[in-house]
mmCIF file of C-alpha atoms in Angstrom:
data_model
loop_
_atom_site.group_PDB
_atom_site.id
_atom_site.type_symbol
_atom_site.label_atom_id
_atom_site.label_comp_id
_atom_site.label_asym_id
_atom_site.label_seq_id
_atom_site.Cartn_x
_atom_site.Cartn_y
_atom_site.Cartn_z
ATOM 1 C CA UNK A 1 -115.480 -12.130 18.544
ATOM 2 C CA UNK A 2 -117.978 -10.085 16.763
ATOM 3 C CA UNK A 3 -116.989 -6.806 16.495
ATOM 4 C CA UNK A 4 -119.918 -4.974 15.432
ATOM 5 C CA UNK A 5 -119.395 -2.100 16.278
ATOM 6 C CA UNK A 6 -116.584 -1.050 13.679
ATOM 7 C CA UNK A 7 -114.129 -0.276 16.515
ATOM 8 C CA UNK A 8 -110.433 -0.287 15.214
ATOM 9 C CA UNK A 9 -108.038 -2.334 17.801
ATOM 10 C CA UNK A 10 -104.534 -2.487 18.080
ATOM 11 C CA UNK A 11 -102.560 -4.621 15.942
ATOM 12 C CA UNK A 12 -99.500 -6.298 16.855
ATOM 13 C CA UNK A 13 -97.012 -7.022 14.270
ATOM 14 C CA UNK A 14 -96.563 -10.528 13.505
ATOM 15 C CA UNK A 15 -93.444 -12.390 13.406
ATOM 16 C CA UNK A 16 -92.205 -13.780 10.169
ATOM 17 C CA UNK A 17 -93.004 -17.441 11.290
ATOM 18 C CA UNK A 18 -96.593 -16.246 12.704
ATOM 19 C CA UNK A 19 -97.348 -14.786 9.501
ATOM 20 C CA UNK A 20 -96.499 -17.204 7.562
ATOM 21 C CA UNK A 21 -98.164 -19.840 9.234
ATOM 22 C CA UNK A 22 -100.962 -17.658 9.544
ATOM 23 C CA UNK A 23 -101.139 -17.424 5.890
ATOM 24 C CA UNK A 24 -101.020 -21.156 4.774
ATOM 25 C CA UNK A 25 -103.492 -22.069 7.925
ATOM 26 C CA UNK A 26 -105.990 -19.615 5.632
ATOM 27 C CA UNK A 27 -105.093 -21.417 2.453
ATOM 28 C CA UNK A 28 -105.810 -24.744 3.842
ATOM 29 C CA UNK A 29 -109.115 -23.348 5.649
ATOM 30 C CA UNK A 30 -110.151 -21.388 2.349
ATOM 31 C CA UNK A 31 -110.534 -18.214 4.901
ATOM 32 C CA UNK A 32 -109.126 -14.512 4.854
ATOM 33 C CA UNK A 33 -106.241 -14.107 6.864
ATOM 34 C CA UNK A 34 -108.446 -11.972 9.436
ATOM 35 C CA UNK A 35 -110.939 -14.493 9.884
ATOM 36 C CA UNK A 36 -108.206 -17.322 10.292
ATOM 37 C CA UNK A 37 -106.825 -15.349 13.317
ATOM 38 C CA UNK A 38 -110.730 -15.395 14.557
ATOM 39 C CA UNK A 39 -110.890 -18.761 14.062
ATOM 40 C CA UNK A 40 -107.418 -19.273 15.923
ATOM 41 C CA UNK A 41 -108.487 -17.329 18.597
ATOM 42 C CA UNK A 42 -111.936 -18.780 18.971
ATOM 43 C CA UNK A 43 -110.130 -22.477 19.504
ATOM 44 C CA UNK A 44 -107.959 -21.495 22.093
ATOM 45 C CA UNK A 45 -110.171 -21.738 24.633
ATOM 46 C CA UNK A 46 -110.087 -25.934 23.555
ATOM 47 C CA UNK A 47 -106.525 -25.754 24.130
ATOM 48 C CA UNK A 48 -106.091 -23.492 27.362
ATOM 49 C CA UNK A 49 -106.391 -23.418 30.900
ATOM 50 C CA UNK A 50 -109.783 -21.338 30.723
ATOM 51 C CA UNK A 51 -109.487 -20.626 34.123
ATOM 52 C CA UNK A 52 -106.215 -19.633 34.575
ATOM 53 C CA UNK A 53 -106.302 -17.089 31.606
ATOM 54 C CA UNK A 54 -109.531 -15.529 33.177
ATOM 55 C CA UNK A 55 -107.243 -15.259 36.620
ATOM 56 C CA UNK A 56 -104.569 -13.687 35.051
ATOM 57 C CA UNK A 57 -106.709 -11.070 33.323
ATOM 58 C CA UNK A 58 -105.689 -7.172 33.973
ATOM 59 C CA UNK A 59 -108.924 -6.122 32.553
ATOM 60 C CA UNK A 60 -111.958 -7.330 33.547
ATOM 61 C CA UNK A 61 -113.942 -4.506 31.323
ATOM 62 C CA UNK A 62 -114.166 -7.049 28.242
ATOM 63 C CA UNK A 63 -115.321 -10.033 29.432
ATOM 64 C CA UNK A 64 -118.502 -10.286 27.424
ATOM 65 C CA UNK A 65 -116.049 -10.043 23.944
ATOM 66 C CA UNK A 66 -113.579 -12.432 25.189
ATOM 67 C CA UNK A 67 -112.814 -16.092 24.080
ATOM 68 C CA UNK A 68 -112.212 -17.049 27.428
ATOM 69 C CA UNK A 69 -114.562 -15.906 29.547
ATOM 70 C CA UNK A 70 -117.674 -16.576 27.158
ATOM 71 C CA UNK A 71 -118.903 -19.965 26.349
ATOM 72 C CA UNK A 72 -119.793 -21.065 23.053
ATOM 73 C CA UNK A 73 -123.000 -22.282 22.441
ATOM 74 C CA UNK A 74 -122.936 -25.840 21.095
ATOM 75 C CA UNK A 75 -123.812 -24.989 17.816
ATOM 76 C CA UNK A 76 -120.559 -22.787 17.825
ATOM 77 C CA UNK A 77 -118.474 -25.344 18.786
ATOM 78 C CA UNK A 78 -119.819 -27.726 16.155
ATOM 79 C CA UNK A 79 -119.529 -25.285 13.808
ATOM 80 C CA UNK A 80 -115.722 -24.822 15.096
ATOM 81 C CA UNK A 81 -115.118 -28.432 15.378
ATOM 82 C CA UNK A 82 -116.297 -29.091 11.911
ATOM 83 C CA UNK A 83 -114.123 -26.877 10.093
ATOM 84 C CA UNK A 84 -111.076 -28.371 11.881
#
């Protein structure tokens, strides 16, 4: 999820128990709280019906940006594997 472009997005508000599990997941990762919820969201696809998500989509505009619909390259998932 590389957002070079600078764009702003919308930010949900977390709950209190997303936030702070949010925040120790960065402590134990040595990571920013942003790039924890990257990291998060760039494993999901290891956990989720890939498929499904991608069926369920009601905007088909982002696909090249999303987690789902994008497969890592095997030096990503390494890479993601590795820090787990």
């Amino acid at each position: 999820m590389n957002n070079e472009t600078n764009k702003r997005y919308y930010t949900p508000q977390f709950s209190e128990v997303a936030s702070v599990s949010v925040r120790r997941l960065a402590w134990s990762l040595k990571m920013p709280m942003t790039s924890t919820i990257d990291y998060v969201v760039k494993n999901l696809p290891f956990y989720m019906d890939t498929v499904q998500v991608c069926l369920s989509c009601k905007d088909k505009s982002r696909c090249k940006v999303c987690a789902f619909s994008s497969p890592l390259t095997e030096e990503e998932k390494s890479e993601l594997l590795e820090a787990m």
